[in-house]
PDB file of C-alpha atoms in Angstrom:
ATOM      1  CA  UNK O  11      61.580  25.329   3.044  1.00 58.00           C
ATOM      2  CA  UNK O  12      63.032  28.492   1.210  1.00 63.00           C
ATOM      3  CA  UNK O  13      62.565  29.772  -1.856  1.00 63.00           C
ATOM      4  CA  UNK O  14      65.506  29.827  -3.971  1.00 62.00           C
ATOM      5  CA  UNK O  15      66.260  33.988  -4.603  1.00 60.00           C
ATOM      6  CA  UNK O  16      66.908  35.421  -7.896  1.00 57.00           C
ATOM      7  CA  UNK O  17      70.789  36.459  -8.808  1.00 55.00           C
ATOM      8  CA  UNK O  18      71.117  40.008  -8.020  1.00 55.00           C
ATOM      9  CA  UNK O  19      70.651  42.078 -11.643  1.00 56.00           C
ATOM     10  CA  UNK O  20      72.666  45.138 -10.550  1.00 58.00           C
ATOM     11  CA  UNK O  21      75.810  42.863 -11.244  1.00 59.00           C
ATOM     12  CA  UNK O  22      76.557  42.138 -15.311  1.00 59.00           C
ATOM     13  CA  UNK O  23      78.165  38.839 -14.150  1.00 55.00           C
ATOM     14  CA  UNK O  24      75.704  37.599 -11.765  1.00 57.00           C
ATOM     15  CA  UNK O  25      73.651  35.912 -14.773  1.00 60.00           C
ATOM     16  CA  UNK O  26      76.707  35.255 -16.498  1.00 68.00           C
ATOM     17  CA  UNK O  27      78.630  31.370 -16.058  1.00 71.00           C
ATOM     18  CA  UNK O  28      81.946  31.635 -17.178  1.00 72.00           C
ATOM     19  CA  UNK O  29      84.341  28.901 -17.764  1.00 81.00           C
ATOM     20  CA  UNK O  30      87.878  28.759 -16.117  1.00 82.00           C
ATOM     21  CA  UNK O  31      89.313  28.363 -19.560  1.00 83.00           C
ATOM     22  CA  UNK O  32      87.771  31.590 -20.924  1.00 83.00           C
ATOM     23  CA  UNK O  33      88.726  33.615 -17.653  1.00 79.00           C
ATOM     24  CA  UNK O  34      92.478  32.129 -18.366  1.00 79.00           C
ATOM     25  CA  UNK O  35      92.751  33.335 -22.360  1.00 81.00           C
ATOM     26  CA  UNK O  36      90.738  36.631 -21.395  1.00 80.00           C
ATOM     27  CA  UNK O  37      93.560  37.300 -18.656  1.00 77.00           C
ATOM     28  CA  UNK O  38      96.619  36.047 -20.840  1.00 76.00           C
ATOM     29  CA  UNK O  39      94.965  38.067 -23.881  1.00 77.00           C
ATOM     30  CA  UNK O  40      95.519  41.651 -22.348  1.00 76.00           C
ATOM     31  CA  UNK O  41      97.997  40.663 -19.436  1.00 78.00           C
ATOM     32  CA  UNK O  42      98.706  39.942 -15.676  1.00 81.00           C
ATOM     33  CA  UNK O  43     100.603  41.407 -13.550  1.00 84.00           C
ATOM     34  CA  UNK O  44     101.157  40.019 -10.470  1.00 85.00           C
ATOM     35  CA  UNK O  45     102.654  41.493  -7.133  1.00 91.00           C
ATOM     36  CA  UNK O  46     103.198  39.873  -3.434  1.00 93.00           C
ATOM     37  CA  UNK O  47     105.471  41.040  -0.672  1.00 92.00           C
ATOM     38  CA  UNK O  48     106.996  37.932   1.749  1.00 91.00           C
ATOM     39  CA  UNK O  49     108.181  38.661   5.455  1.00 92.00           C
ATOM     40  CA  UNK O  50     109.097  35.749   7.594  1.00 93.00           C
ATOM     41  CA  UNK O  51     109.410  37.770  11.241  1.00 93.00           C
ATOM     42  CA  UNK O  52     110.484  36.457  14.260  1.00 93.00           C
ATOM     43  CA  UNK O  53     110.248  38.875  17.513  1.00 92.00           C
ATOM     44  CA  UNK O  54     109.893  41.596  15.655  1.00 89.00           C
ATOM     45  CA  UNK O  55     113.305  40.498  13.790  1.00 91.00           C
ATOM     46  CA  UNK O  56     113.048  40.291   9.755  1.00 90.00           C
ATOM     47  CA  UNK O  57     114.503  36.648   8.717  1.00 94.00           C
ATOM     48  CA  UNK O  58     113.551  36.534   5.253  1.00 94.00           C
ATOM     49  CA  UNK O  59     111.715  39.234   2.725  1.00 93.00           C
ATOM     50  CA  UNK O  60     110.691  37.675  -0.809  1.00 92.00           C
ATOM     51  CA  UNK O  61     109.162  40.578  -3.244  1.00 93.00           C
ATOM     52  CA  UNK O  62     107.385  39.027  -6.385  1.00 90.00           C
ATOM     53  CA  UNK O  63     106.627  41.186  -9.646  1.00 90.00           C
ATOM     54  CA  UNK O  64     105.746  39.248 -12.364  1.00 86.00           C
ATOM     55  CA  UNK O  65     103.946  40.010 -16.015  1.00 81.00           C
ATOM     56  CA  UNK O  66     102.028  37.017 -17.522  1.00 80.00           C
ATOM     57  CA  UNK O  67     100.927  37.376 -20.848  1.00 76.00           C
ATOM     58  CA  UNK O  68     100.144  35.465 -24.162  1.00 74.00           C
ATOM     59  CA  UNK O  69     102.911  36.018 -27.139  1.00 70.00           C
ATOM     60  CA  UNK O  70     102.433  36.931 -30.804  1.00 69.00           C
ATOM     61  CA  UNK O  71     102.669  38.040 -33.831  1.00 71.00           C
ATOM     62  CA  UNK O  72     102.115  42.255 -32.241  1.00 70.00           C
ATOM     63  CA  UNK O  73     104.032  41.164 -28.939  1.00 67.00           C
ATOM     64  CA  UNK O  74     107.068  38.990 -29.697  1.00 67.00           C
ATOM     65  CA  UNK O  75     109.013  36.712 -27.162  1.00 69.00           C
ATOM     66  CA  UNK O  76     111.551  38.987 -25.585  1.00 70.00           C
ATOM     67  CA  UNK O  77     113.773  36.033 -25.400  1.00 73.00           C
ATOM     68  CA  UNK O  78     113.967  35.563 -29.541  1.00 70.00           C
ATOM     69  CA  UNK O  79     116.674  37.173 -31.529  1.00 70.00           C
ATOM     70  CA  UNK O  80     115.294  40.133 -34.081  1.00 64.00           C
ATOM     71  CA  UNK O  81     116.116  38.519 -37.229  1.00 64.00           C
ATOM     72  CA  UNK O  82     118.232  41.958 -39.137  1.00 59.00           C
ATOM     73  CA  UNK O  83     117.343  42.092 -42.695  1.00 54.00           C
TER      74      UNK O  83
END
């Protein structure tokens, strides 16, 4: 049998458990971007190129929906 080895302490998160939920509002909080390039090649022959770019992020009261009308007072 093996001893089990202890988490390696040059690493902040290796003692650290962290719940999917928290990694989700932490992300949405400051931001995602997200980037991917797509090639479907055949013989050396480009078929089909999908770029992504996308920006997730949370929406409030300091960062409004871009979608909203300004309301002009």
């Amino acid at each position: 049998m093996t001893t089990p080895q202890p988490p390696d302490t040059a690493s902040p998160l290796a003692q650290r458990q962290l719940a999917l939920v928290d990694l989700l509002d932490r992300l949405l909080a400051g931001g995602v971007v997200i980037t991917g390039d797509l090639t479907l090649r055949i013989a050396d022959v480009d078929l089909v190129r999908v770029d992504l770019n996308a920006l997730i992020s949370s929406v409030n009261a300091d960062v409004p929906s871009p979608f909203e009308e300004e309301e002009s007072a």
